[in-house]
Amino acid sequence: MEWEVTNGILVTPDQIIAPGAIRIQDDKIAQIGKKITGELHGPQIDLNGLMVFPGIINCHDHLLGTYLPRVGDRRPYLNWLMWDNDLKASPVYAERQQIESADLYQMGGYRHLIAGVTSVQDHIPHFVQDMFKDQVPIRVIDKYAVAHSATSFALKWGGSIEEEHSLAVEKDIPFITHCSEGYDKETVESVNYLNERGAIDNHTVLIHGIAFSDDDIALLKERKSHVVWCPVSNLYMFEDTAPIGKLLQAGVNVTLGTDSPMSGSVNIFEEMQVAKSYYLDTYGEVLPDKVILQMLTTNAAKAMFLPDRGKLAAGNLADFIVIHGDSSDPYSAFTSMDYGNIMLVVIGGKPRYGDELFIPLFEAMQIPVQKIKVAGHKKVVDGDILGLLDRVRKAVGFHKELAFLPVEPWD
Ligand SMILES: [Zn+2]
């Protein structure tokens, strides 16, 4: 299938092409630029000056944990295990357990789709993810080696740290683990623990990093490791977050993650807003909007070893989002967007979600849609999001409202 968008403001994100066009061929971007050459065999959509960004890559979540409200009666916690004990003992966890795992996964996918996320890292062993990933309406990053965390009380996911890290090097995929998420002695020494096992290098992706020392940061920079910053989750559970100013100053590759809504943000919009406000409150300086965009696109693609994502470029996957907002500063429009600003989400060259304005595109591509209202805005989605919410409400036995899926029927 071939189609084209024209007359958009394209944020690649290194440069802005305005007005610009993208020709999509099957699941890839065939051409991008001020002018497209060659005859078009398919629909052409005039964007009328709307902005186009690469699809967002969310580098940390647990899709099975897609539920609300958050749990945290004994905050701030010393480490993840104390929080997890509170979670498992909570009434909301018992409520969540009534819902099918496949439906929790699907909710996780829709939570991100309506916020412009096209790829998500689901931190879980492969054998769990493999059962559900194909039913999720966005891309679930499925090439990774994994450890739960780097302490003696870590959950036993996958092989040993040495085995999983070796696998990552051999296959050129990321080795992903929670790290330095808390204050107890073992958690604080997590980077050393990984380093002693030869597991700190350019394949290593460390989630959280609240307890990173200056020496840890210097080592991560030297070894070209990656860090996933989850400010909302960290500030909620631990009332502190990674030393982001030092990480950025050192030049460590930093990405952003929402974590699950049971500890983290409602959506990636909140994550971006909190990242900005935390940075301003802590350092008295503005974290540039462009840096946040890079964290969620180019930096994320680098950390996840996905060279064909994170950038609007010929040959890359056609994963992109169209938003409306103040186009005099597209970077600021990106970090301040909300549900109403998301006009179109394209994954693998196929529109999956969009504003009512784009119904003709879905029709031209013969994609059946469900008409919904998202936070009051008329949208269409490829998939049965209303049926999903019905199943969830039947399972728990009442009309559960979920802030990350503010979805209702159109009529
Ligand atoms: Zn996590």
Short mmCIF file of C-alpha atoms and ligand atoms in Angstrom, two decimals:
data_model
loop_
_atom_site.label_atom_id
_atom_site.label_comp_id
_atom_site.label_asym_id
_atom_site.label_seq_id
_atom_site.Cartn_x
_atom_site.Cartn_y
_atom_site.Cartn_z
CA MET A 1 0.00 0.00 0.00
CA GLU A 2 1.25 3.44 -0.95
CA TRP A 3 0.02 6.78 0.42
CA GLU A 4 1.29 10.21 1.22
CA VAL A 5 0.91 13.08 3.64
CA THR A 6 1.69 16.57 2.35
CA ASN A 7 1.87 20.13 3.64
CA GLY A 8 2.97 19.14 7.16
CA ILE A 9 5.58 20.51 9.53
CA LEU A 10 7.94 17.55 9.84
CA VAL A 11 10.09 17.28 12.97
CA THR A 12 12.67 14.59 12.28
CA PRO A 13 13.63 15.49 15.29
CA ASP A 14 17.06 16.91 14.35
CA GLN A 15 15.61 19.31 11.81
CA ILE A 16 12.27 20.78 10.89
CA ILE A 17 11.03 20.51 7.30
CA ALA A 18 8.15 22.92 6.63
CA PRO A 19 6.17 22.41 4.56
CA GLY A 20 7.13 18.82 3.92
CA ALA A 21 5.71 15.52 2.72
CA ILE A 22 6.13 11.85 3.56
CA ARG A 23 5.48 9.03 1.12
CA ILE A 24 4.70 5.74 2.81
CA GLN A 25 5.23 2.43 1.05
CA ASP A 26 3.86 -0.58 2.97
CA ASP A 27 5.34 -0.40 6.48
CA LYS A 28 8.19 2.01 5.69
CA ILE A 29 8.88 5.65 4.90
CA ALA A 30 9.82 5.64 1.21
CA GLN A 31 10.57 9.37 0.84
CA ILE A 32 10.54 12.43 3.04
CA GLY A 33 11.30 16.04 2.19
CA LYS A 34 10.07 19.28 0.71
CA LYS A 35 9.29 17.50 -2.56
CA ILE A 36 8.43 13.88 -3.30
CA THR A 37 9.28 12.43 -6.70
CA GLY A 38 7.45 9.83 -8.79
CA GLU A 39 3.77 9.15 -9.38
CA LEU A 40 1.68 8.37 -6.28
CA HIS A 41 -0.44 5.20 -6.33
CA GLY A 42 -2.74 5.75 -3.38
CA PRO A 43 -4.39 8.34 -1.14
CA GLN A 44 -2.86 11.76 -0.54
CA ILE A 45 -3.71 13.61 2.67
CA ASP A 46 -3.23 17.37 3.05
CA LEU A 47 -2.12 18.02 6.65
CA ASN A 48 -2.81 21.78 6.40
CA GLY A 49 0.19 22.65 8.55
CA LEU A 50 -0.24 20.00 11.27
CA MET A 51 3.01 18.81 12.86
CA VAL A 52 4.47 15.33 12.31
CA PHE A 53 6.81 13.65 14.81
CA PRO A 54 8.37 10.20 14.99
CA GLY A 55 6.22 7.77 17.01
CA ILE A 56 7.05 7.87 20.71
CA ILE A 57 9.13 5.01 22.15
CA ASN A 58 8.24 4.49 25.83
CA CYS A 59 11.25 2.71 27.38
CA HIS A 60 9.66 1.38 30.56
CA ASP A 61 6.33 -0.16 31.45
CA HIS A 62 4.81 -3.37 32.82
CA LEU A 63 1.78 -3.98 30.62
CA LEU A 64 0.28 -6.54 33.03
CA GLY A 65 0.17 -3.76 35.61
CA THR A 66 -2.10 -1.46 33.60
CA TYR A 67 -4.57 -0.51 36.32
CA LEU A 68 -5.43 2.21 38.79
CA PRO A 69 -5.35 3.66 41.41
CA ARG A 70 -1.71 3.70 42.45
CA VAL A 71 -0.66 1.87 45.57
CA GLY A 72 1.72 3.37 48.12
CA ASP A 73 0.43 3.57 51.70
CA ARG A 74 3.92 3.39 53.23
CA ARG A 75 5.76 5.82 50.96
CA PRO A 76 8.58 6.65 50.66
CA TYR A 77 9.83 3.10 50.19
CA LEU A 78 13.32 1.71 50.82
CA ASN A 79 13.20 -0.47 47.69
CA TRP A 80 10.80 -1.99 45.12
CA LEU A 81 10.13 -5.12 47.22
CA MET A 82 8.44 -3.21 50.05
CA TRP A 83 6.20 -1.46 47.52
CA ASP A 84 5.46 -4.77 45.80
CA ASN A 85 4.40 -6.30 49.13
CA ASP A 86 1.98 -3.42 49.68
CA LEU A 87 0.74 -3.78 46.09
CA LYS A 88 0.05 -7.50 46.41
CA ALA A 89 -1.78 -6.98 49.73
CA SER A 90 -3.96 -4.13 48.40
CA PRO A 91 -7.68 -4.33 47.55
CA VAL A 92 -6.97 -2.76 44.14
CA TYR A 93 -4.59 -5.63 43.31
CA ALA A 94 -7.33 -8.16 44.16
CA GLU A 95 -9.67 -6.15 41.93
CA ARG A 96 -7.11 -6.18 39.09
CA GLN A 97 -6.63 -9.94 39.42
CA GLN A 98 -10.22 -10.47 38.28
CA ILE A 99 -9.32 -9.11 34.83
CA GLU A 100 -7.89 -11.36 32.11
CA SER A 101 -4.16 -10.81 31.56
CA ALA A 102 -4.78 -10.36 27.82
CA ASP A 103 -7.16 -7.49 28.62
CA LEU A 104 -4.65 -5.83 30.95
CA TYR A 105 -2.10 -6.02 28.12
CA GLN A 106 -4.58 -4.56 25.66
CA MET A 107 -5.41 -1.72 28.03
CA GLY A 108 -1.69 -1.02 28.26
CA GLY A 109 -1.50 -0.83 24.49
CA TYR A 110 -4.51 1.50 24.14
CA ARG A 111 -3.29 3.64 27.06
CA HIS A 112 -0.22 4.40 24.96
CA LEU A 113 -1.82 4.45 21.49
CA ILE A 114 -4.16 7.34 22.38
CA ALA A 115 -1.12 9.25 23.71
CA GLY A 116 1.03 8.83 20.59
CA VAL A 117 3.27 6.00 21.80
CA THR A 118 4.00 3.55 18.97
CA SER A 119 6.56 1.26 20.71
CA VAL A 120 6.75 0.20 24.34
CA GLN A 121 9.30 -1.71 26.38
CA ASP A 122 7.41 -4.18 28.58
CA HIS A 123 9.72 -5.26 31.42
CA ILE A 124 8.79 -8.91 31.94
CA PRO A 125 10.20 -12.34 31.05
CA HIS A 126 9.69 -13.37 27.42
CA PHE A 127 7.47 -16.35 28.22
CA VAL A 128 4.85 -14.00 29.72
CA GLN A 129 5.07 -11.31 27.05
CA ASP A 130 4.94 -13.86 24.21
CA MET A 131 1.42 -14.90 25.24
CA PHE A 132 -0.02 -11.40 24.80
CA LYS A 133 2.19 -9.11 22.72
CA ASP A 134 0.45 -9.80 19.39
CA GLN A 135 -2.91 -8.60 20.75
CA VAL A 136 -1.53 -5.20 21.76
CA PRO A 137 -2.39 -2.35 19.34
CA ILE A 138 1.12 -0.85 19.40
CA ARG A 139 4.58 -2.41 18.98
CA VAL A 140 5.85 -4.29 22.02
CA ILE A 141 9.65 -4.35 21.92
CA ASP A 142 10.37 -8.09 21.96
CA LYS A 143 14.10 -8.37 21.36
CA TYR A 144 15.84 -7.99 24.70
CA ALA A 145 17.79 -9.82 27.37
CA VAL A 146 16.44 -9.27 30.85
CA ALA A 147 17.09 -9.21 34.56
CA HIS A 148 14.48 -8.04 37.04
CA SER A 149 17.01 -6.08 39.09
CA ALA A 150 20.57 -6.32 40.37
CA THR A 151 20.23 -7.47 43.98
CA SER A 152 20.05 -10.78 45.87
CA PHE A 153 16.29 -10.24 46.28
CA ALA A 154 15.60 -9.77 42.56
CA LEU A 155 12.88 -11.86 40.93
CA LYS A 156 14.39 -14.73 38.96
CA TRP A 157 13.70 -13.67 35.38
CA GLY A 158 15.59 -15.30 32.51
CA GLY A 159 19.09 -16.67 33.09
CA SER A 160 21.82 -15.25 35.34
CA ILE A 161 22.97 -11.68 34.84
CA GLU A 162 26.13 -13.00 33.14
CA GLU A 163 24.10 -15.24 30.79
CA GLU A 164 21.53 -12.59 29.89
CA HIS A 165 24.17 -9.94 29.30
CA SER A 166 26.21 -12.29 27.08
CA LEU A 167 23.06 -13.03 25.10
CA ALA A 168 22.51 -9.30 24.55
CA VAL A 169 26.07 -8.86 23.25
CA GLU A 170 25.84 -11.93 21.03
CA LYS A 171 22.50 -10.90 19.48
CA ASP A 172 23.11 -7.14 19.55
CA ILE A 173 20.00 -6.45 21.61
CA PRO A 174 19.62 -4.52 24.88
CA PHE A 175 20.23 -6.05 28.31
CA ILE A 176 17.52 -4.38 30.41
CA THR A 177 17.24 -4.30 34.19
CA HIS A 178 15.83 -2.19 37.00
CA CYS A 179 18.80 -0.65 38.81
CA SER A 180 19.49 1.55 41.84
CA GLU A 181 15.76 1.96 42.56
CA GLY A 182 15.85 2.80 46.24
CA TYR A 183 18.07 3.28 49.27
CA ASP A 184 19.04 -0.05 50.91
CA LYS A 185 22.71 -1.11 50.74
CA GLU A 186 22.32 -3.67 47.93
CA THR A 187 20.20 -1.36 45.80
CA VAL A 188 22.67 1.48 46.24
CA GLU A 189 25.51 -0.82 45.14
CA SER A 190 23.65 -2.22 42.10
CA VAL A 191 25.93 -0.71 39.46
CA ASN A 192 28.98 -2.30 41.17
CA TYR A 193 27.14 -5.62 41.34
CA LEU A 194 26.47 -5.50 37.59
CA ASN A 195 30.01 -4.31 36.82
CA GLU A 196 31.55 -7.19 38.80
CA ARG A 197 29.58 -9.52 36.53
CA GLY A 198 30.80 -7.84 33.35
CA ALA A 199 27.33 -6.46 32.64
CA ILE A 200 27.99 -2.73 32.24
CA ASP A 201 28.58 -1.82 28.60
CA ASN A 202 26.86 -0.31 25.57
CA HIS A 203 24.18 -3.05 25.59
CA THR A 204 23.17 -2.23 29.16
CA VAL A 205 19.92 -0.34 29.83
CA LEU A 206 19.39 0.64 33.48
CA ILE A 207 15.87 1.60 34.57
CA HIS A 208 15.44 4.22 37.35
CA GLY A 209 18.94 4.96 38.77
CA ILE A 210 17.70 6.90 41.81
CA ALA A 211 20.80 5.92 43.84
CA PHE A 212 23.42 6.49 41.13
CA SER A 213 26.68 7.87 42.59
CA ASP A 214 29.06 10.17 40.72
CA ASP A 215 31.31 7.12 40.15
CA ASP A 216 28.36 5.16 38.73
CA ILE A 217 27.58 7.97 36.31
CA ALA A 218 31.22 8.23 35.19
CA LEU A 219 31.26 4.46 34.57
CA LEU A 220 28.00 4.53 32.60
CA LYS A 221 29.36 7.34 30.44
CA GLU A 222 32.67 5.54 29.83
CA ARG A 223 30.91 2.24 28.94
CA LYS A 224 28.22 3.95 26.81
CA SER A 225 25.36 2.45 28.86
CA HIS A 226 21.80 3.76 28.72
CA VAL A 227 19.44 5.01 31.42
CA VAL A 228 15.62 5.03 31.48
CA TRP A 229 14.40 7.92 33.61
CA CYS A 230 10.95 7.42 35.21
CA PRO A 231 10.43 10.59 37.24
CA VAL A 232 6.72 10.14 38.05
CA SER A 233 7.11 6.61 39.40
CA ASN A 234 10.29 7.50 41.32
CA LEU A 235 8.87 10.65 42.90
CA TYR A 236 5.72 8.77 43.90
CA MET A 237 7.38 5.69 45.43
CA PHE A 238 10.65 7.17 46.68
CA GLU A 239 10.13 10.94 46.78
CA ASP A 240 13.32 11.27 44.74
CA THR A 241 14.50 10.41 41.23
CA ALA A 242 17.70 9.83 39.23
CA PRO A 243 20.36 12.60 39.29
CA ILE A 244 19.18 13.64 35.86
CA GLY A 245 21.19 16.87 35.73
CA LYS A 246 24.45 14.98 36.27
CA LEU A 247 23.49 12.23 33.81
CA LEU A 248 22.75 14.74 31.07
CA GLN A 249 25.84 16.81 31.84
CA ALA A 250 28.00 13.66 31.65
CA GLY A 251 26.46 12.83 28.26
CA VAL A 252 24.88 9.51 29.25
CA ASN A 253 22.16 8.37 26.80
CA VAL A 254 18.92 8.99 28.72
CA THR A 255 15.41 7.92 27.70
CA LEU A 256 12.03 8.26 29.44
CA GLY A 257 9.55 5.67 30.67
CA THR A 258 6.07 5.87 32.18
CA ASP A 259 6.36 2.69 34.27
CA SER A 260 3.00 1.07 35.01
CA PRO A 261 0.17 3.32 36.21
CA MET A 262 0.13 1.45 39.53
CA SER A 263 3.23 3.44 40.47
CA GLY A 264 3.94 5.73 37.51
CA SER A 265 2.26 8.26 35.27
CA VAL A 266 -1.22 8.11 33.78
CA ASN A 267 0.29 8.72 30.34
CA ILE A 268 3.40 9.94 28.56
CA PHE A 269 1.99 13.50 28.61
CA GLU A 270 2.18 13.54 32.41
CA GLU A 271 5.67 12.02 32.29
CA MET A 272 6.94 14.83 30.03
CA GLN A 273 5.29 17.53 32.17
CA VAL A 274 6.72 16.15 35.41
CA ALA A 275 10.17 15.73 33.83
CA LYS A 276 10.10 19.42 32.93
CA SER A 277 8.73 20.71 36.23
CA TYR A 278 11.05 18.50 38.33
CA TYR A 279 14.07 19.73 36.37
CA LEU A 280 13.08 23.37 36.74
CA ASP A 281 12.35 23.01 40.49
CA THR A 282 15.58 21.11 41.15
CA TYR A 283 18.09 22.95 38.98
CA GLY A 284 16.45 26.30 38.35
CA GLU A 285 16.92 25.74 34.63
CA VAL A 286 14.62 24.68 31.82
CA LEU A 287 15.01 21.17 30.46
CA PRO A 288 14.76 21.93 26.72
CA ASP A 289 11.68 20.52 24.99
CA LYS A 290 13.90 19.22 22.21
CA VAL A 291 15.88 17.12 24.73
CA ILE A 292 12.64 15.49 25.94
CA LEU A 293 11.65 14.72 22.34
CA GLN A 294 15.07 13.15 21.74
CA MET A 295 14.74 11.04 24.91
CA LEU A 296 11.48 9.59 23.55
CA THR A 297 12.68 9.07 19.97
CA THR A 298 16.35 8.98 18.90
CA ASN A 299 17.79 8.22 22.38
CA ALA A 300 15.18 5.51 22.93
CA ALA A 301 15.84 3.88 19.54
CA LYS A 302 19.56 3.82 20.38
CA ALA A 303 19.01 2.27 23.83
CA MET A 304 16.58 -0.35 22.49
CA PHE A 305 18.83 -1.24 19.51
CA LEU A 306 16.10 -0.30 17.02
CA PRO A 307 17.93 1.60 14.26
CA ASP A 308 14.81 1.81 12.05
CA ARG A 309 12.74 3.76 14.57
CA GLY A 310 12.84 7.10 16.40
CA LYS A 311 13.40 9.27 13.35
CA LEU A 312 11.43 10.39 10.31
CA ALA A 313 13.80 9.16 7.60
CA ALA A 314 13.58 7.27 4.32
CA GLY A 315 13.97 3.55 4.98
CA ASN A 316 12.75 3.75 8.58
CA LEU A 317 9.53 2.17 9.77
CA ALA A 318 6.52 4.40 9.06
CA ASP A 319 5.75 4.95 12.77
CA PHE A 320 4.71 8.56 13.23
CA ILE A 321 2.21 10.85 14.90
CA VAL A 322 0.43 13.96 13.68
CA ILE A 323 -0.41 16.60 16.27
CA HIS A 324 -1.99 20.03 16.29
CA GLY A 325 -0.80 22.84 18.51
CA ASP A 326 1.26 26.02 18.40
CA SER A 327 3.52 25.30 15.43
CA SER A 328 5.68 28.40 16.06
CA ASP A 329 7.54 26.12 18.53
CA PRO A 330 6.97 22.47 17.57
CA TYR A 331 9.19 21.13 20.37
CA SER A 332 7.14 22.93 23.00
CA ALA A 333 3.92 21.81 21.29
CA PHE A 334 5.18 18.22 21.62
CA THR A 335 5.97 18.30 25.34
CA SER A 336 2.77 20.16 26.25
CA MET A 337 0.34 18.04 24.21
CA ASP A 338 -2.68 16.23 25.59
CA TYR A 339 -5.28 13.81 24.22
CA GLY A 340 -6.99 16.49 22.14
CA ASN A 341 -3.76 17.35 20.29
CA ILE A 342 -3.19 13.84 18.92
CA MET A 343 -4.63 13.89 15.41
CA LEU A 344 -3.24 10.69 13.90
CA VAL A 345 -1.10 7.72 14.98
CA VAL A 346 0.46 5.63 12.23
CA ILE A 347 2.25 2.36 13.03
CA GLY A 348 3.97 0.34 10.32
CA GLY A 349 2.40 2.53 7.63
CA LYS A 350 -1.14 1.90 8.90
CA PRO A 351 -3.30 4.52 10.59
CA ARG A 352 -4.36 3.00 13.92
CA TYR A 353 -5.95 5.94 15.72
CA GLY A 354 -6.95 9.43 14.72
CA ASP A 355 -9.17 12.46 14.93
CA GLU A 356 -12.54 12.50 13.19
CA LEU A 357 -10.89 14.76 10.56
CA PHE A 358 -8.99 11.70 9.31
CA ILE A 359 -11.98 9.39 8.84
CA PRO A 360 -11.60 9.75 5.02
CA LEU A 361 -8.06 8.33 5.29
CA PHE A 362 -9.25 5.27 7.24
CA GLU A 363 -12.01 4.81 4.65
CA ALA A 364 -9.61 5.18 1.70
CA MET A 365 -7.37 2.52 3.25
CA GLN A 366 -10.38 0.29 4.07
CA ILE A 367 -9.55 0.20 7.77
CA PRO A 368 -12.72 -0.39 9.84
CA VAL A 369 -12.86 1.89 12.89
CA GLN A 370 -14.71 2.30 16.12
CA LYS A 371 -15.97 5.83 16.82
CA ILE A 372 -15.13 6.98 20.34
CA LYS A 373 -14.71 10.09 22.43
CA VAL A 374 -11.36 10.46 24.15
CA ALA A 375 -11.38 13.08 26.90
CA GLY A 376 -14.36 14.55 25.03
CA HIS A 377 -12.67 14.65 21.60
CA LYS A 378 -14.17 12.74 18.69
CA LYS A 379 -11.71 10.09 17.55
CA VAL A 380 -11.62 6.81 15.67
CA VAL A 381 -9.62 3.71 16.50
CA ASP A 382 -8.74 0.51 14.68
CA GLY A 383 -9.91 -2.00 17.27
CA ASP A 384 -12.62 -2.65 19.85
CA ILE A 385 -11.65 -0.40 22.75
CA LEU A 386 -15.27 -0.12 23.97
CA GLY A 387 -15.61 -3.91 24.06
CA LEU A 388 -12.38 -4.09 26.04
CA LEU A 389 -13.69 -1.60 28.63
CA ASP A 390 -16.95 -3.57 28.83
CA ARG A 391 -15.04 -6.78 29.58
CA VAL A 392 -12.96 -5.06 32.25
CA ARG A 393 -16.09 -3.61 33.91
CA LYS A 394 -17.87 -6.97 33.79
CA ALA A 395 -14.83 -8.64 35.34
CA VAL A 396 -14.66 -6.27 38.31
CA GLY A 397 -18.44 -5.98 38.62
CA PHE A 398 -18.86 -2.20 38.48
CA HIS A 399 -18.36 0.77 36.14
CA LYS A 400 -14.62 1.24 36.68
CA GLU A 401 -13.22 4.58 35.48
CA LEU A 402 -9.59 4.51 34.36
CA ALA A 403 -7.85 7.87 33.89
CA PHE A 404 -5.46 6.44 31.27
CA LEU A 405 -8.43 5.38 29.08
CA PRO A 406 -10.84 8.36 29.19
CA VAL A 407 -12.91 6.71 26.48
CA GLU A 408 -16.67 6.67 25.96
CA PRO A 409 -18.98 5.95 23.02
CA TRP A 410 -19.20 8.74 20.44
CA ASP A 411 -23.04 8.86 20.59
ZN ZN B 1 9.52 -1.31 36.51
#
